[in-house]
Structures are given as structure tokens and as C-alpha cells.
């Protein structure tokens, strides 16, 4: 029998159902793999070893349950999801020591579906960053090359899945934070439509963008995780009432039935040589298989980076106002007065990228600047939404690169925020448009690092997106397992 | 020095009468132990999201309808950003553009006659918690029980010109909102509190002067005192040629004076922007129609209606001032009482008796049917006014039928024309000399004849009717 940690979610689910192994055996295998790889990749912030074992034993005692589609499956959660009783830091010192008194809707639904939470994964502080280097605790390393970043902000989740610590993970995507690390680590990442999955209990960054979604090793695995979590939630007024489709059973399409639109604005930039070559090869393979590729133009996309950083930072600046040292989390010791308590708690507790975005967001909302920045950016967002809808009337789905570069060396851009922001160019338009996107491995570059492509779809049509994803997975070269000397 | 006039606008915060908070299911209980009525939402825990209380939306819309506002089918919440320990999210969730209600008016009886005060808007927002300063331990503690309490803020146009007008306006607004059950309005609990904006300008000028704002006044008396104090202070500045500064003030009730809280330079930039966690607030046609139907007539409408029935101003005031009196009046009229007569009885006898017995009109054993019967006896001259006063206390305490009681007491008057006419004919036949004198112009003699008739009837005849019938018969006999 193969090592249990090598199984995908679908494979592991089948094994559990057929009682080839128990939930506890699977969890033990994952915990063992996690312990072996964690010193190399630093993907996790908290490992819930004992609770995971207990939960597995409970499930085994109760027996396999057809009502629980994730029965016995070990998962990780990005450390922005509130899991009652376990530390939830969002990668920030300011939340050190805080344990949520309640549970996120996503977590409740995963547990109800029978999943076992094994660890909380590392991320950029408050999900702000593209490399996980802005975690206040430690940088996570890319399993394909330990000197490289895993991407971010859900870098811990992607590295953990790539390192086979667990077969699936939940992350969040505000500006690409699921899709980009999935691409850089060679796994599959789904950003559902805004409002498809409840935001309740997820530490907020940019509230009108934040969306939870799965990372795993196949589109089918992502479908399984989406199906268990999607749908309306009385606790989140922005969760959509749109009906939930059958993501798991959606029929796969034949390559010849697919027309994919290629937004020129996302394909014509400068690509790193290995990235460009891998993407060209991917397009060639798709065309050869009969997929129709059709170039399109969405002129408003060139404003994406500016619009996103204005809007998301504005929301972040007030979402993070609550971290003041008064009620929970880190409080500076011995403050002289109230102002000193605020200033020192926040200065000591919040890192450079978070401070940068709070300053930016505060500025664009200030009296006298609101119209020039916030209002203008909101108008751009509507333009992008219109362009998006128009483009999707001319094809089934859009196809775009996820990143113009592969995983970069740790520290390469740490002091260069503008370059890092520009690197988000390919993922941000989807968040501004609000629709769903699926990041898939497109192959390994000549340098041995994964390259990704993303399928971008119509709002609430995750079923079509995942079905096309399954088609593309068969046509694109598999990336395999990272050469981790665990 | 030129004559100055004061220009005053008010911002009123009223706590809505809901069971739970604006954005979560925590109960509103002002008496609870600190930090017991809280959850992750109202305590601003990371990741928690607001969900709107539909009852609060209804009450705000209801207030808007009663005040003649335009109630918007769709309005938006915004975040109002500022930092204070009792504000758990670091922002207040309020409304800017558009709010749930726009415009509106309230008529008041100002000292110089009726005045229309225009409203600018009504919007929904949540309240903050409370800081409790523990002097003994030298600590400040935060109690979040109040955080998330639903409020409406009612903003007037600067249409008021004196403290008396402002207080009259506030009392009337308070009464209206309490009657509508939009708010409990307990001032001592801070459920109805007011910020006042005061500026001065040369009398008749159209441009507004620089204003100051006095925050958070929770009694009508303090509002009056704060306005008077501000007018005095600003008048002094004008007299000395000093500029009035735009600033926010605190009113100290002990010294009856205002002091600066923050200057214009220190004013907050609230960085309002649309609250991304809440979809637009919807008030659809069906809800509006239901609210309109549920709206009690409202004081002003009631006043007009009662005046239309011919009631006097004083009678109307007495009815409006006692809770349940108008309803009792309406039921009595419905039971057949003539409105003016009923109002008179209520003002003179019924309401004072209720007050003395500390009873509400509805709980008196002498109900609308009895009161209507009493009114009818008086109207039909079967009972004299004095007799009514004599038996009222007994009626009120026993709930007896007025006709029965009057009969038992021998107070019922014969006003039946036939019965009276028979008696009158007998009297005339027995006193031909007096009849002759009356015919010759000695009209005073009629009193003697009435007296004879009263004696014959055993005092039960209605004297007015008797006089009329006697004189008619004499004239007919000519």
C-alpha cells in the first residue's frame, strides 16, 4: 500500500469508505509526514495533534457515515479562520495569545462534514502579502526549493498541501492569496465567487473581496471541499442566497467543447523566461487537444492594481482599527496614558506591510482625498465588472497566467512593495470582478519550479469552472511531488 | 450693538424599542452585570460580522412615517471611523447617504404661535459601550453591554430660535416617539439624548453664524440651560468683538456652563465609507403599507379630529395628556354618547375621578357604556347637571347604570312631552287667575305655574321643558 499521506482527498475518501484504513491511521500518517517535513517548510503555526487524534478516534468509533462527505479527511486551516479554543493569530503578533470564543462558519461546516483539522497554517500578517514572508512568526519555504518563497498570503496552506502534510487545506483569497501560492507550489487552488462561502469567523482584511476557498491537489478535491462549505449563512449578510450547484458531479467537458478567452492585458506582459516557456507549452498542448483559445481585450484591467490597493487598503484600515490592545490580543505593558497604550500596542503588534496598508487606506478615505481615490477606484471596479461580463459572453471561461514569475528567492522583494504589488497584476482582476477562479499547475519550468494557469468564470458558476478544470488537468503536464528530502 | 438672534438645530438620539441589539441577538438590558450581554459581534471580536435587526428598521421607518419623512426604499450603512476604548470595532456603523428617512416636519406650539420645525433626516446607527472610571483603583474599565444598541438619530434643520422652543420641540418629539412605541424614551437611562447646535446672527440676516455644538444632553432642563448658557456666552463674544469658534462643547450641569471638548482643528475626520459587511437596507412597499396601517392616528391627527368634533382646546388637551383617555372617549362616543357632552363629562368628572383613584380610564368599573348613558340622560334633560354631579361618585365606584341610580334617587326628570302636557293642563285648569295675568303680559307669573307643576310631579319634571309647555298651552288656549 502506498503511504497514506500520498493520497489525494478523493482517494483517501474512497479508502476510508472501503475501510482499507481507519481515520486514525490516516491522521497518524499525515501527522508523521507533517513532523518530517515541517522543519523544512515551516508551513504551520499550530499543530493540533491531540485534538486531531481524538477526533479521528471518535469518528472511527462512530463508523463511516454517508451523510458526512469529508468523513475522516485531514485538513489544515489558514490561521485566519476562527477555531474555538485554538490560537488564531492571522500571522500577527497583535493577536498572539488570543483564542476565539466562537467558530467560523466554514470550520463548523467542515467539522459537520466529518473533516479533521490537523493544523493552522502560516500566512502573511492579516493575509497582506504575496510571499508569506510578512508572517510575524516565520517565513514558510517552498517545498520545490527551500530557498524560495511559497507565494502568499496562503503560503502555509499551499506549501503544506504540496509537501503532502494533508491532502487539502482552506485558505482565503482577497487579491490572489489562494491562486498565487497554489501556482507557486504546484497545487490546485479555488477562489469561489464572492459570497459563495461564508466569511463569518474569518479575520477580515478587505471585506468586499475576502473569500474562503480550498487548496488541494486536484479540481475534484476542490469540488469536494467547496460542496461541503458553500451556501447561504444567516451569520454573514453578504453570503449569497444563490443556489448551490452539484460541484462534485458536474460533467467534464470534451476539449473540443471548450472555448477559452485569453485576456490580452494579462498575457502580453514580461514573463520570466521559464515561466513564459511553460505557459507557451501549456497553450500549445490545449490547442493541440482541440480547446479553442480566443484572444480578448479587457481594457480596464490595466487599472486593477491601483484600484485594488486603494479599495482593499481602505477596508483594511478600518477592519484593523479594533486591534488596539484594549479588549484582546497584545497590549503594550505599562502605558502612560490611553494614547500611549494605542500607539505602542499597535506599533509593537503590527508589522511593516500591515502598517503600510493601514496608512494607505486611511489616506484614501480622508476628507479631501475620498473622491480622488476611493470613489474613483470604486468606479474602476464597476468598469472591470462590466468588461468581465462582456468578455465572458464571448467564451466559456477566461484563461490567464497566475504569475509572471515563479517562486522567487526568499527576501528578494521584501523591501520593494511596489514590485510585489505589480506581481499581483494577474490575480487582482478576478477579485475586483467578484467571480470564481481556479488555479491549476501548468507544468514545471526548466528550473524545476511549478508554473500555474487560472480559469476564470461567471459568478456562481463554480460547477462549469471545476468541470473545465478537470479537463485541463488531463491535458497539462502533471507536476508530481516536490523533491523533499524528508 | 445690533440685535442678535439665536439659530438652533438639534440632533436627537433615541434608543429603539427592540428586544435585541442592532447587529446581533444579544438582549438589551440596561440593568445587567457588566459585559454579560455581549457576543463576538457586539464585542468586536476578529472575524465576526453584523446582521441587521429587522425590527429596528421597522421602528425607524415608523418614526419617519409619523414625522412626515420620505422613507427610502433602499438606504446604506457606512462605517464612521474613530478610536475610543468603548467602541469595540474601531468604527461606528451609521448611515450617511442615503439614510433611511429624509426630510419631515414637526409642528410645535411656540411662544409666538404655531411653528413648523423641518427635519433634515433620520438615520439608523449602533451605540457604543461605556467606560467606567474606577477612582479607587485608578483604572478605567470597559462595559460593552450597551455596545450595538439600536439608535435612530433625528437631525433637525436650524429652525429653532430659543431654548423654550427647543424644549417644546423635544418634549413633543419625545411624547410622539414614546406613544408610537418607537422608543421607551427613559431620559435617565440615556434612551433619549440630544446634541444642540447654537449660533447667533444679526436679527433678520440670512447667513448663519459660526456654530458650537453641545454634546450629549439627557434632560429637557439641561437642554434649555445649555442653550441659554451658549447664547449668553456667544452674545458676550459678539459684544467684545471676539470671534465665535467652531467647537464641540460639554455642558456641566453643576455650574450650568459649557466648556470646550475639542476645537475645529481637533475635530475627527470620520472617514465615512460604505460598510462592506451589510447589504443595502430595504424597506419595501408591503412593509411601508403595513407600518402606515399600524400607525396610531398620532397626536396631531387626533387633535385635529377631536377639534372637528367640536371639542374645546382645553378638553382636547386634557384628553391627550392622559394615556388611554382618547381611546375611552372614542369608545364612549361609539356607545352613543354625544361627543361634546362626553368630553365635558370626562374633563369635569371622569378624568379627575380616575386621577384621584389612581386608575387608568380603561380600568375604571364605570365603563364607556355607563358614561354614554349618563351623557344621554343629560342631553335629553332627564337628569340635571347638578344631579349628575351628586350621583357621579357612586356611579364611578359601583359602575351602576346611571338611569337606574337616578330613578332610585328620585332624580330622574319628566321631560316626556305627553306626561308633562297632562300635568300642565291640570295646573292651568286649577289656576285660571294666574293664567289670565300671564296673558295680560305678567310673564313672571310663569315661574309660579312651573313651581306648581314641579310640585305635582314630585320634583321630577324638567323645569325648562315644563316652562315651554305651560307657555305653549296658554298661547294655544287664546
PDB file of C-alpha atoms in Angstrom, chain A residues 82 95 98 101-102 194 199-204 207-208 234-238 314-315 318-319 321-324 326-328 338 342 362 365-367 370 374, chain B residues 39-41 43-52 79 81-91 142 144 269-279:
ATOM      1  CA  UNK A  82     -11.584  31.090  13.996  1.00  0.00           C
ATOM      2  CA  UNK A  95      -3.307  38.522  18.076  1.00  0.00           C
ATOM      3  CA  UNK A  98      -5.972  35.258  21.546  1.00  0.00           C
ATOM      4  CA  UNK A 101     -14.643  32.326  21.703  1.00  0.00           C
ATOM      5  CA  UNK A 102     -16.565  31.136  18.651  1.00  0.00           C
ATOM      6  CA  UNK A 194     -17.554  36.481  -3.585  1.00  0.00           C
ATOM      7  CA  UNK A 199     -16.935  34.949   5.717  1.00  0.00           C
ATOM      8  CA  UNK A 200     -18.220  34.595   9.278  1.00  0.00           C
ATOM      9  CA  UNK A 201     -15.353  33.917  11.630  1.00  0.00           C
ATOM     10  CA  UNK A 202     -12.578  34.738   9.164  1.00  0.00           C
ATOM     11  CA  UNK A 203     -10.289  37.509  10.399  1.00  0.00           C
ATOM     12  CA  UNK A 204     -11.134  40.297   7.947  1.00  0.00           C
ATOM     13  CA  UNK A 207     -14.307  42.742   3.438  1.00  0.00           C
ATOM     14  CA  UNK A 208     -15.723  43.272  -0.046  1.00  0.00           C
ATOM     15  CA  UNK A 234     -27.560  33.652   8.431  1.00  0.00           C
ATOM     16  CA  UNK A 235     -24.476  34.993  10.177  1.00  0.00           C
ATOM     17  CA  UNK A 236     -22.983  36.607   7.046  1.00  0.00           C
ATOM     18  CA  UNK A 237     -25.292  39.123   5.363  1.00  0.00           C
ATOM     19  CA  UNK A 238     -23.057  39.150   2.291  1.00  0.00           C
ATOM     20  CA  UNK A 314      -9.300  51.356   2.721  1.00  0.00           C
ATOM     21  CA  UNK A 315     -11.316  48.437   4.068  1.00  0.00           C
ATOM     22  CA  UNK A 318     -10.874  50.202   9.398  1.00  0.00           C
ATOM     23  CA  UNK A 319     -11.055  46.406   9.770  1.00  0.00           C
ATOM     24  CA  UNK A 321      -8.846  49.524  13.880  1.00  0.00           C
ATOM     25  CA  UNK A 322     -10.136  47.079  16.505  1.00  0.00           C
ATOM     26  CA  UNK A 323      -6.618  45.833  17.278  1.00  0.00           C
ATOM     27  CA  UNK A 324      -5.907  48.486  19.867  1.00  0.00           C
ATOM     28  CA  UNK A 326      -7.901  47.191  24.836  1.00  0.00           C
ATOM     29  CA  UNK A 327     -10.012  44.045  24.588  1.00  0.00           C
ATOM     30  CA  UNK A 328      -7.838  41.153  23.417  1.00  0.00           C
ATOM     31  CA  UNK A 338      -4.591  55.933  26.527  1.00  0.00           C
ATOM     32  CA  UNK A 342      -2.774  52.612  21.453  1.00  0.00           C
ATOM     33  CA  UNK A 362      -6.501  55.829   5.981  1.00  0.00           C
ATOM     34  CA  UNK A 365     -10.570  57.678   2.919  1.00  0.00           C
ATOM     35  CA  UNK A 366      -9.521  61.031   4.384  1.00  0.00           C
ATOM     36  CA  UNK A 367     -11.592  64.117   3.939  1.00  0.00           C
ATOM     37  CA  UNK A 370     -12.007  60.316  -0.808  1.00  0.00           C
ATOM     38  CA  UNK A 374     -11.743  55.751  -3.026  1.00  0.00           C
TER      39      UNK A 374
ATOM     40  CA  UNK B  39     -21.157  38.187  21.971  1.00  0.00           C
ATOM     41  CA  UNK B  40     -18.437  38.120  19.344  1.00  0.00           C
ATOM     42  CA  UNK B  41     -20.367  40.572  17.147  1.00  0.00           C
ATOM     43  CA  UNK B  43     -17.717  42.874  21.342  1.00  0.00           C
ATOM     44  CA  UNK B  44     -15.830  43.385  18.058  1.00  0.00           C
ATOM     45  CA  UNK B  45     -14.071  40.015  18.046  1.00  0.00           C
ATOM     46  CA  UNK B  46     -11.973  39.342  14.934  1.00  0.00           C
ATOM     47  CA  UNK B  47     -13.939  37.734  12.105  1.00  0.00           C
ATOM     48  CA  UNK B  48     -17.418  38.475  13.470  1.00  0.00           C
ATOM     49  CA  UNK B  49     -19.919  40.084  11.091  1.00  0.00           C
ATOM     50  CA  UNK B  50     -23.063  42.164  11.665  1.00  0.00           C
ATOM     51  CA  UNK B  51     -26.571  41.054  10.744  1.00  0.00           C
ATOM     52  CA  UNK B  52     -29.307  43.654  10.711  1.00  0.00           C
ATOM     53  CA  UNK B  79     -18.547  52.991   8.775  1.00  0.00           C
ATOM     54  CA  UNK B  81     -14.231  55.640  11.956  1.00  0.00           C
ATOM     55  CA  UNK B  82     -12.867  56.849  15.274  1.00  0.00           C
ATOM     56  CA  UNK B  83     -10.997  55.323  18.150  1.00  0.00           C
ATOM     57  CA  UNK B  84     -12.190  55.064  21.734  1.00  0.00           C
ATOM     58  CA  UNK B  85     -11.973  52.204  24.238  1.00  0.00           C
ATOM     59  CA  UNK B  86     -15.754  51.779  24.376  1.00  0.00           C
ATOM     60  CA  UNK B  87     -16.021  51.404  20.591  1.00  0.00           C
ATOM     61  CA  UNK B  88     -15.182  47.737  20.038  1.00  0.00           C
ATOM     62  CA  UNK B  89     -14.846  47.710  16.230  1.00  0.00           C
ATOM     63  CA  UNK B  90     -12.937  50.958  15.967  1.00  0.00           C
ATOM     64  CA  UNK B  91     -15.838  52.307  13.935  1.00  0.00           C
ATOM     65  CA  UNK B 142     -14.965  48.981  29.632  1.00  0.00           C
ATOM     66  CA  UNK B 144     -19.817  46.570  26.333  1.00  0.00           C
ATOM     67  CA  UNK B 269     -12.164  63.031  10.269  1.00  0.00           C
ATOM     68  CA  UNK B 270     -14.579  60.136  10.406  1.00  0.00           C
ATOM     69  CA  UNK B 271     -13.503  58.748   7.011  1.00  0.00           C
ATOM     70  CA  UNK B 272     -17.033  57.547   6.235  1.00  0.00           C
ATOM     71  CA  UNK B 273     -17.312  54.877   3.562  1.00  0.00           C
ATOM     72  CA  UNK B 274     -19.913  52.240   2.670  1.00  0.00           C
ATOM     73  CA  UNK B 275     -19.977  49.387   5.239  1.00  0.00           C
ATOM     74  CA  UNK B 276     -18.969  46.371   3.109  1.00  0.00           C
ATOM     75  CA  UNK B 277     -20.389  43.848   5.591  1.00  0.00           C
ATOM     76  CA  UNK B 278     -24.015  44.937   5.153  1.00  0.00           C
ATOM     77  CA  UNK B 279     -26.159  44.932   2.023  1.00  0.00           C
TER      78      UNK B 279
END
